[in-house]
Coordinates of C-alpha atoms in Angstrom, one line a residue:
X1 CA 0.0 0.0 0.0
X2 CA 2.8 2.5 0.8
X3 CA 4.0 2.2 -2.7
X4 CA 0.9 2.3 -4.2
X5 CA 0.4 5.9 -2.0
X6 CA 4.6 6.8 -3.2
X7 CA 4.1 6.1 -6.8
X8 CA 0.8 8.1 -7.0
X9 CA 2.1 11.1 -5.2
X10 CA 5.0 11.2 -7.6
X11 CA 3.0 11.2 -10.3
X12 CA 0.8 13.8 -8.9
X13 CA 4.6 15.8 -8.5
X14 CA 5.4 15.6 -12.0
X15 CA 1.9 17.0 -13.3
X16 CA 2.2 19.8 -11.2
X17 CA 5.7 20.4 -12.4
X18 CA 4.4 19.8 -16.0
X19 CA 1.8 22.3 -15.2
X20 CA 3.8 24.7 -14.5
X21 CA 6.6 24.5 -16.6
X22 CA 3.8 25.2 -19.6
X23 CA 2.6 28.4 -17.4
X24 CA 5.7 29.8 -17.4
X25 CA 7.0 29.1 -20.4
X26 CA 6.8 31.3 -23.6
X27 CA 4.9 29.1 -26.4
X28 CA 6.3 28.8 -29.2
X29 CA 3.1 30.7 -31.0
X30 CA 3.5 33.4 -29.0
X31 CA 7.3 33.3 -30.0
X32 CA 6.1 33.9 -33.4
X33 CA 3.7 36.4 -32.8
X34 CA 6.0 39.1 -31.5
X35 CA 8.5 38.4 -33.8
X36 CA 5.3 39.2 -37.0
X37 CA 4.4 42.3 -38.7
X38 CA 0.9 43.1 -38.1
X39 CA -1.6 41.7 -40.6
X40 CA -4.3 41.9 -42.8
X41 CA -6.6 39.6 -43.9
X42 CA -8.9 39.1 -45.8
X43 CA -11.1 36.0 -46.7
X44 CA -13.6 37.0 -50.1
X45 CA -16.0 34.3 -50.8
X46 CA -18.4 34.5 -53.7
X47 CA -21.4 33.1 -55.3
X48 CA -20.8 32.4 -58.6
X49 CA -24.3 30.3 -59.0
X50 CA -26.0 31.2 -62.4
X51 CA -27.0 35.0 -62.0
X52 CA -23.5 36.0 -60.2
X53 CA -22.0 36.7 -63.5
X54 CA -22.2 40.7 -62.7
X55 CA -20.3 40.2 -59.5
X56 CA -17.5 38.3 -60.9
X57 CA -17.0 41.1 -63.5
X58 CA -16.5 43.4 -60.2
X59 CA -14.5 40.9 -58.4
X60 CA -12.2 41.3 -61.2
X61 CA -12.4 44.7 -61.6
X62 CA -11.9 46.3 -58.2
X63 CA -9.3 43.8 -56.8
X64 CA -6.7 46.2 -57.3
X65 CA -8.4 49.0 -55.8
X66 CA -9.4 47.1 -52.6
X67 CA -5.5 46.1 -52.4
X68 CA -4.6 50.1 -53.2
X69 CA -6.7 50.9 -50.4
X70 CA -4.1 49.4 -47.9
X71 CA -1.1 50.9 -49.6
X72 CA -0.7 53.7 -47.0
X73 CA -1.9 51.7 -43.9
X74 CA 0.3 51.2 -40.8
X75 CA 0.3 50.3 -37.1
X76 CA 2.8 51.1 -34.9
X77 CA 4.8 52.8 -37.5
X78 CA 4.7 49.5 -39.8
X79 CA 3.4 48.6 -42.6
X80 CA 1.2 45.6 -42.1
X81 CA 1.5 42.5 -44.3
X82 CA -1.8 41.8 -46.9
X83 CA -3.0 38.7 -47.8
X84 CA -6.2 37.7 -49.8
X85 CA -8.1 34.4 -50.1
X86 CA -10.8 33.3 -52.3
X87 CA -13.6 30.9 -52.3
X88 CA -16.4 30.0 -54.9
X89 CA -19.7 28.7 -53.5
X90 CA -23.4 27.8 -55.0
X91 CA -22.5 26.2 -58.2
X92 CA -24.0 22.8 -59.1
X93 CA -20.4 21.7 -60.7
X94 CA -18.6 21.5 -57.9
X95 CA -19.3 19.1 -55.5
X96 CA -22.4 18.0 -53.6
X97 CA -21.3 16.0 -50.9
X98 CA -18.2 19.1 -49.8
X99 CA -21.1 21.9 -50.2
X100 CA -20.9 23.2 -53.6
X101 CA -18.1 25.2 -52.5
X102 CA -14.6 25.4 -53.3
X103 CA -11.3 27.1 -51.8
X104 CA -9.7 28.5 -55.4
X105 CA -6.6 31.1 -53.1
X106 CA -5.7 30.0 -49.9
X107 CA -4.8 33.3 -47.7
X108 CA -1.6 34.7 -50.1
X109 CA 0.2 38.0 -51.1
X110 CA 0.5 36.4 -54.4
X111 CA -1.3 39.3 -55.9
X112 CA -1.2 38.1 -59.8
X113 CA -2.3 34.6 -58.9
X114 CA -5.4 35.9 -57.6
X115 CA -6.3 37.8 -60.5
X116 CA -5.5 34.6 -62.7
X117 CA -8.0 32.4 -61.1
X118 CA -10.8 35.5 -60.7
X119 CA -10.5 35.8 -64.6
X120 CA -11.2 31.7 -65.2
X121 CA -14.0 32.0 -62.9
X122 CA -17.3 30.8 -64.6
X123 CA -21.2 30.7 -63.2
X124 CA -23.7 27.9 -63.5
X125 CA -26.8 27.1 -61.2
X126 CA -26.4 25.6 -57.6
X127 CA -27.3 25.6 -53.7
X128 CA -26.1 28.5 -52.1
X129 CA -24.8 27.4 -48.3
X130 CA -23.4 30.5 -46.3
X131 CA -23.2 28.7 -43.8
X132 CA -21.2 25.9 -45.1
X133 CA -18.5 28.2 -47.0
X134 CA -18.0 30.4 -44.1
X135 CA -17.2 27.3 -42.0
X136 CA -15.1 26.2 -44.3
X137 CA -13.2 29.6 -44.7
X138 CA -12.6 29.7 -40.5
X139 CA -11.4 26.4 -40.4
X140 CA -9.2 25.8 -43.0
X141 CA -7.5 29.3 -43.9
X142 CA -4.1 30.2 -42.0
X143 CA -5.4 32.8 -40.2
X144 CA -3.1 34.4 -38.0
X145 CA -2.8 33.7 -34.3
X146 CA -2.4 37.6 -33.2
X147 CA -5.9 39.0 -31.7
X148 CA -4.3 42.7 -32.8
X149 CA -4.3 41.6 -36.5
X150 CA -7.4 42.3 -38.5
X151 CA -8.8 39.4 -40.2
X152 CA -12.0 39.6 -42.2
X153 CA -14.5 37.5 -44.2
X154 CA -16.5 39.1 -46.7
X155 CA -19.5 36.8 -48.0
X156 CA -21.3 38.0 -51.1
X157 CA -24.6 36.5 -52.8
X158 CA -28.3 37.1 -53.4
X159 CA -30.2 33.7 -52.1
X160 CA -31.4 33.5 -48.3
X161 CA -28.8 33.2 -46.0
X162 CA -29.9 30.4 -44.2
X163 CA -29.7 27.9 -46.9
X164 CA -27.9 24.6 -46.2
X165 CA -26.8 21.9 -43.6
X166 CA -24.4 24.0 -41.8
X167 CA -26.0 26.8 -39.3
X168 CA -25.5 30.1 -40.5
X169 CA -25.7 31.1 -36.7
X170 CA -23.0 28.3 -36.1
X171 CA -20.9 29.2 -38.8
X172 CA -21.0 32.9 -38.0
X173 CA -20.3 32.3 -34.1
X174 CA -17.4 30.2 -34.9
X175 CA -15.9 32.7 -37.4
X176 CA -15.8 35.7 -34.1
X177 CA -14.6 33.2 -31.4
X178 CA -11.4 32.7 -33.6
X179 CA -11.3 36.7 -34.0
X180 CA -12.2 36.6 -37.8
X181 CA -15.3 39.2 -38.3
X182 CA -17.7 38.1 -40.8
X183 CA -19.1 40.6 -43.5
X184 CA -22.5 40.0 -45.4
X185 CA -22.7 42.0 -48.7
X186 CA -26.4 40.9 -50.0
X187 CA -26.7 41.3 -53.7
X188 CA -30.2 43.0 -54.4
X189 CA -32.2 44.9 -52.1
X190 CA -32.2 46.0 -48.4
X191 CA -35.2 44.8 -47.2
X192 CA -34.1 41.4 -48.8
X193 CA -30.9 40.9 -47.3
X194 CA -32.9 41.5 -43.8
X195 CA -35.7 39.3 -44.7
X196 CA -32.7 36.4 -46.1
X197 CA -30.9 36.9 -42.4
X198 CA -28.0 38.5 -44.0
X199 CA -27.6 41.2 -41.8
X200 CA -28.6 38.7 -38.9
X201 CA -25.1 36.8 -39.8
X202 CA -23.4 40.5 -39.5
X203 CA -24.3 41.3 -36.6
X204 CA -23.6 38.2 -35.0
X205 CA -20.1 37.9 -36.1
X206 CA -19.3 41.3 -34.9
X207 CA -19.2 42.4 -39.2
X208 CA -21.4 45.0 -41.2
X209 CA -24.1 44.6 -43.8
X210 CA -24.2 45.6 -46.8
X211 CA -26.3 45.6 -50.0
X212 CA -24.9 46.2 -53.5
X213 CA -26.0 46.0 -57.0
X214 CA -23.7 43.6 -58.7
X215 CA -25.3 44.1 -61.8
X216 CA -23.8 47.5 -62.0
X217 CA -20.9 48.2 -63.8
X218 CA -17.9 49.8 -63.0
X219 CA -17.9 53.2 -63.1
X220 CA -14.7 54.9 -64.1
X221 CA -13.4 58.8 -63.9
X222 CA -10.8 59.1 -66.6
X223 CA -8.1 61.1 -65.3
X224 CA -5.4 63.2 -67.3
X225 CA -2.9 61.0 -65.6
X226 CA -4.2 57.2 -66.9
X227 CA -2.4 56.5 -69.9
X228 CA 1.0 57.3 -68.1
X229 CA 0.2 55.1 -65.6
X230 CA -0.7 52.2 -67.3
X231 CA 2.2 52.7 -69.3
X232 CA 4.7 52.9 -66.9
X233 CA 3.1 49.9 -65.1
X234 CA 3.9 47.7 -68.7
X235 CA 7.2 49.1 -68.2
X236 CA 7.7 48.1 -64.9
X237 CA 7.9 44.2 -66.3
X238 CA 11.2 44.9 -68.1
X239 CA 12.6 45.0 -64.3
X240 CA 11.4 41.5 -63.8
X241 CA 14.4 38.8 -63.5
X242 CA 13.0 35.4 -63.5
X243 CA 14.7 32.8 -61.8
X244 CA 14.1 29.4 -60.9
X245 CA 12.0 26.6 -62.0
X246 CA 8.6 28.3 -62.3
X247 CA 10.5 32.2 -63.1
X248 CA 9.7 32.1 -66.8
X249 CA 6.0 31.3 -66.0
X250 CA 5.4 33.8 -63.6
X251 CA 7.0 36.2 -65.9
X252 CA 4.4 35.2 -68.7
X253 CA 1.3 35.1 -66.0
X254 CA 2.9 38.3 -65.1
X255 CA 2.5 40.2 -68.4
X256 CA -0.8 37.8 -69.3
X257 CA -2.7 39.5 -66.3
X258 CA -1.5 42.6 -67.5
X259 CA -3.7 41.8 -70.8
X260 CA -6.8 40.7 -68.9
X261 CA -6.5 43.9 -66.7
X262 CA -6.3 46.1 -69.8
X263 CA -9.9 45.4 -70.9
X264 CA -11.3 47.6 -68.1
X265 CA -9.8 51.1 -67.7
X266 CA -10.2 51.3 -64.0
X267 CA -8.7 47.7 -63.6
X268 CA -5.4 48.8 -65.5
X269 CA -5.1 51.7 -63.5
X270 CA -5.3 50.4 -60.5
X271 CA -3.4 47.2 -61.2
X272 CA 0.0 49.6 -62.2
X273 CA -0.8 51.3 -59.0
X274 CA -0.5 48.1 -57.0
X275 CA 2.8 47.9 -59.0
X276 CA 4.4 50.5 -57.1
X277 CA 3.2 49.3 -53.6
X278 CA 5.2 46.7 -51.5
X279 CA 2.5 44.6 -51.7
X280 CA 3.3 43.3 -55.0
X281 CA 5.8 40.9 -54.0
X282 CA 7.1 38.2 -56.2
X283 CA 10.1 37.2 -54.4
X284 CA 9.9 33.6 -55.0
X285 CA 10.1 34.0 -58.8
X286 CA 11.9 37.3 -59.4
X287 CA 15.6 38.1 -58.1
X288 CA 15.1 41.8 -57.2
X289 CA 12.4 40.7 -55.1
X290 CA 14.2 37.7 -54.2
X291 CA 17.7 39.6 -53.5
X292 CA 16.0 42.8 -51.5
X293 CA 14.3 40.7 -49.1
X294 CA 17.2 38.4 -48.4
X295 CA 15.4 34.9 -49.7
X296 CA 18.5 34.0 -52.3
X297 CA 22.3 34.9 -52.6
X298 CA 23.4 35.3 -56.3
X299 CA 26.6 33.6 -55.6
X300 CA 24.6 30.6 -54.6
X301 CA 22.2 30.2 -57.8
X302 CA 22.7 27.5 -60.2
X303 CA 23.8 28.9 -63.9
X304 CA 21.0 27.1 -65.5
X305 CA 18.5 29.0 -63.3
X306 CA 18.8 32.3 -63.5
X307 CA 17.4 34.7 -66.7
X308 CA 19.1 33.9 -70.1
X309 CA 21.1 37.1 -70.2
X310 CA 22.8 36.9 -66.7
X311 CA 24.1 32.8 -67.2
X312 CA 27.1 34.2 -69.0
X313 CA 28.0 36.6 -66.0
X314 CA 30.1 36.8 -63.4
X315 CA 29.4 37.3 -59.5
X316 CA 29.8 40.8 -59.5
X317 CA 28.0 41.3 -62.8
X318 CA 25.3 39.7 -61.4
X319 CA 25.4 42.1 -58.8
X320 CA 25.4 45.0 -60.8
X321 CA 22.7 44.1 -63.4
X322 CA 20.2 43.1 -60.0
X323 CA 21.0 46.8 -58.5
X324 CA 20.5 48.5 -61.8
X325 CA 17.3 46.5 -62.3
X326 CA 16.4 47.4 -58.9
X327 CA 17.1 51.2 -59.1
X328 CA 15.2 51.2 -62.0
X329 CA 12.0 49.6 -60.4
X330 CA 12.1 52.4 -57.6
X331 CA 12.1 54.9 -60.4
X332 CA 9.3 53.9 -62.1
X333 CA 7.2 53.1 -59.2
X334 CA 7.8 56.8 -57.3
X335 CA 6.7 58.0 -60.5
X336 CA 3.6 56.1 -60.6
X337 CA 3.2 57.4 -56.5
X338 CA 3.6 60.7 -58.1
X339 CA 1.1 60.2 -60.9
X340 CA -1.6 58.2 -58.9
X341 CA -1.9 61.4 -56.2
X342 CA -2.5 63.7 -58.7
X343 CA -4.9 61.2 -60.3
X344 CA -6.6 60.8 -56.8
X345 CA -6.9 64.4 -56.5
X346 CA -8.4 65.0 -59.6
X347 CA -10.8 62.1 -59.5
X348 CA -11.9 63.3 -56.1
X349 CA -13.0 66.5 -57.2
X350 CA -14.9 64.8 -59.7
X351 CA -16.9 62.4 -57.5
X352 CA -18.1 65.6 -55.6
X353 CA -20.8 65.8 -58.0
X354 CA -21.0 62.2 -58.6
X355 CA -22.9 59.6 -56.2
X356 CA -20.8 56.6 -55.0
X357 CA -20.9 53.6 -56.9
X358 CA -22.6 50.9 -55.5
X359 CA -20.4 48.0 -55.9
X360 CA -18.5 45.1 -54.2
X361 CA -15.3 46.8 -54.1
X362 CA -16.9 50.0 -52.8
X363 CA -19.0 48.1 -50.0
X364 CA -15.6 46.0 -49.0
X365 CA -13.4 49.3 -48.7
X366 CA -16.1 51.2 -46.9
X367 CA -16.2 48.0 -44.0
X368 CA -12.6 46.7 -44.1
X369 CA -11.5 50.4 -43.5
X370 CA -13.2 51.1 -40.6
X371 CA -12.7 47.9 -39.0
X372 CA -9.1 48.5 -39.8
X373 CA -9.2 51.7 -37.9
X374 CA -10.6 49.9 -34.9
X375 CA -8.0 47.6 -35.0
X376 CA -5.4 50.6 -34.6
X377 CA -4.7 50.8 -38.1
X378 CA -3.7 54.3 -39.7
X379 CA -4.2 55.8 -43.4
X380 CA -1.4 58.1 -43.9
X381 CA -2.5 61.1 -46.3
X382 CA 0.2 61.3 -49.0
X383 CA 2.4 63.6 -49.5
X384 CA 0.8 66.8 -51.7
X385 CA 2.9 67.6 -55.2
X386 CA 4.7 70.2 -55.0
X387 CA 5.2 73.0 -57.9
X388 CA 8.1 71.2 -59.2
X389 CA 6.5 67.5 -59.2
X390 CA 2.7 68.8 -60.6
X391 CA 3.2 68.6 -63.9
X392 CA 1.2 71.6 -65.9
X393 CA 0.1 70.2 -69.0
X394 CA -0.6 67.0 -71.0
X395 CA 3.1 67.1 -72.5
X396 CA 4.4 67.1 -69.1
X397 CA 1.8 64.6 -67.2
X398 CA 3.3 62.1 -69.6
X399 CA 6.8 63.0 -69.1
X400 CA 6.8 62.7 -65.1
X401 CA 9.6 64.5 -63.5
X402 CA 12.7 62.4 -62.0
X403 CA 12.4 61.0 -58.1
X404 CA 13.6 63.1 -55.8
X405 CA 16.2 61.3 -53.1
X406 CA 14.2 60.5 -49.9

């Protein structure tokens, strides 16, 4: 008996010390936490059931804007990390049995990817589960781990909210006890969306509803400043140095996506301006990228996988070509910066006698920003042109001035 009561009481020692050993020490999550930028994001899942075919067009078209809202956003003094995900849902292709749903983008900064699989999305006829796809989107995305980082869901579609096997209510309360707010944009009318439980999944997920008219098509404010923009984003590929197994591909989605962009004025726009911004990253196919943020060493790449024109080089003419390429890149993109403000500026006085359009990009921007701000998040105002940067006439708003040293 007295080493039945021995053994028991040092097993009962050695879960208290295991106890408290995991009190005390730091996890290895939390490790990773502090060590993060702050984040962003953002979950979009869409209906793309027979009559969605307006919505995809404005997926499409305002995906740039909705990542050029973000461009001047900080907390703490940093600029936060962005990363998008996209689902499909409520189309009777897919399959039946995993909720007519599909993840197409798991949560990625892989800008032009994203706009590759928006453009192949097509609609047919389906069941519509909320529910189900929200579930799906809390459970299997990477969100981050970081209650101080803003993480988002934004569900669009036009059928009740209620349809399907999975509890909207369930869905929704799972989404907010894992921090992720859940956004219902309602495709038709007001009183629809209420009457469908759409804003009923808003509110209790801590999110906003919204109502749009995805029919609508983009409205777009030329501006004086357009054609040098787009035209300085094309240029911007000549920077590009593909490396690596895939770099020749990317390169060619790269430039392919330009194309597909092209086709709606506001998209090309928009797209160069997200160009210029550090979240167009493409590190894992493109040495400037690659070499700035410290992922490869050029003395360490293979002959056979870097671009054609720099096999024949040596170390330091590597070097050389990556800096000149990447000096090059800054130059371009501060004058896009430069461009875009005055664009902004003009377009804004514009939209004064203009009413807002009414569309998914608009309704996204107008709830992710504000949630953004309660999360601590800051818009910094850009910098006004100055005499010698506004340029005065159409000659000159094609010829931007030079960048000026920082």
């Amino acid at each position: 008996m007295k080493r039945i009561i021995i053994y028991l009481t040092l097993i009962a020692a050695l879960c208290v010390g295991n106890i408290s050993a995991r009190e005390t020490a730091p996890t290895e999550t939390s490790q990773d936490i502090s060590k993060q930028k702050p984040r962003i994001q953002m979950a979009i899942l869409l209906d793309t059931s027979g009559s969605m075919s307006g919505l995809i067009n404005q997926a499409r078209t305002e995906v740039w804007t909705i990542v050029n809202e973000f461009i001047t956003a900080q907390k703490d003094g940093v600029s936060p990390e962005f990363e998008l995900a996209l689902y499909e849902y409520g189309k009777s292709s897919l399959a039946a049995d995993e909720g007519y749903l599909r993840m197409i983008v798991p949560l990625t900064n892989d800008l032009d990817l994203v706009s590759q699989e928006l453009f192949a999305l097509a609609t047919n006829g389906g069941q519509e589960y909320c529910g189900w796809v929200i579930q799906d989107a809390a459970n299997q995305l990477q969100w981050s781990q970081n209650p101080e980082d803003l993480k988002v869901i934004f569900v669009a579609g036009n059928e009740p909210f209620t349809q399907g096997p999975v509890s909207h209510k369930d869905a929704c309360r799972l989404s907010i006890s894992k921090g992720i707010i859940v956004n219902t944009i309602h495709c038709g009318s007001e009183s629809d969306g209420v009457s469908g439980k759409w804003k009923d999944g808003a509110v209790l997920a801590d999110g906003r509803f919204l109502n749009i008219d995805h029919n609508s098509r983009i409205a777009h404010i030329p501006a004086p400043q357009d054609e040098e923009i787009a035209r300085l984003g094309a240029e911007l590929n000549t920077t590009y140095l593909a490396y690596g197994a895939d770099g020749s591909a990317m390169l060619e989605r790269q430039s392919a996506q330009d194309s597909l962009n092209s086709s709606a004025p506001a998209a090309k726009v928009q797209r160069a301006v997200s160009k210029s911004s550090l979240y167009y990253d493409n590190a894992r196919w493109d040495l400037v990228d690659a070499v700035e943020a410290e992922k490869v060493q050029l003395e360490n790449i293979d002959k056979d996988k870097l671009p054609e024109e720099m096999k024949n080089m040596n170390i330091e003419e590597r070097k050389q070509y990556v800096k000149e390429n990447a000096e090059k890149r800054k130059e371009l993109q501060h004058k896009i910066k430069l461009l875009n403000q005055m664009r902004k500026d003009y377009i804004a006085q514009q939209q004064k006698e203009n009413a807002a359009a009414n569309t998914l990009g608009s309704a996204i921007i107008e709830a992710v920003t504000s949630q953004a701000r309660e999360k601590n998040f800051t818009f910094q105002s850009a910098p006004a042109a100055d005499e010698n940067q506004q340029p005065h006439s159409a000659e000159e708003t094609n010829n931007p001035i030079s960048p000026k040293a920082d």
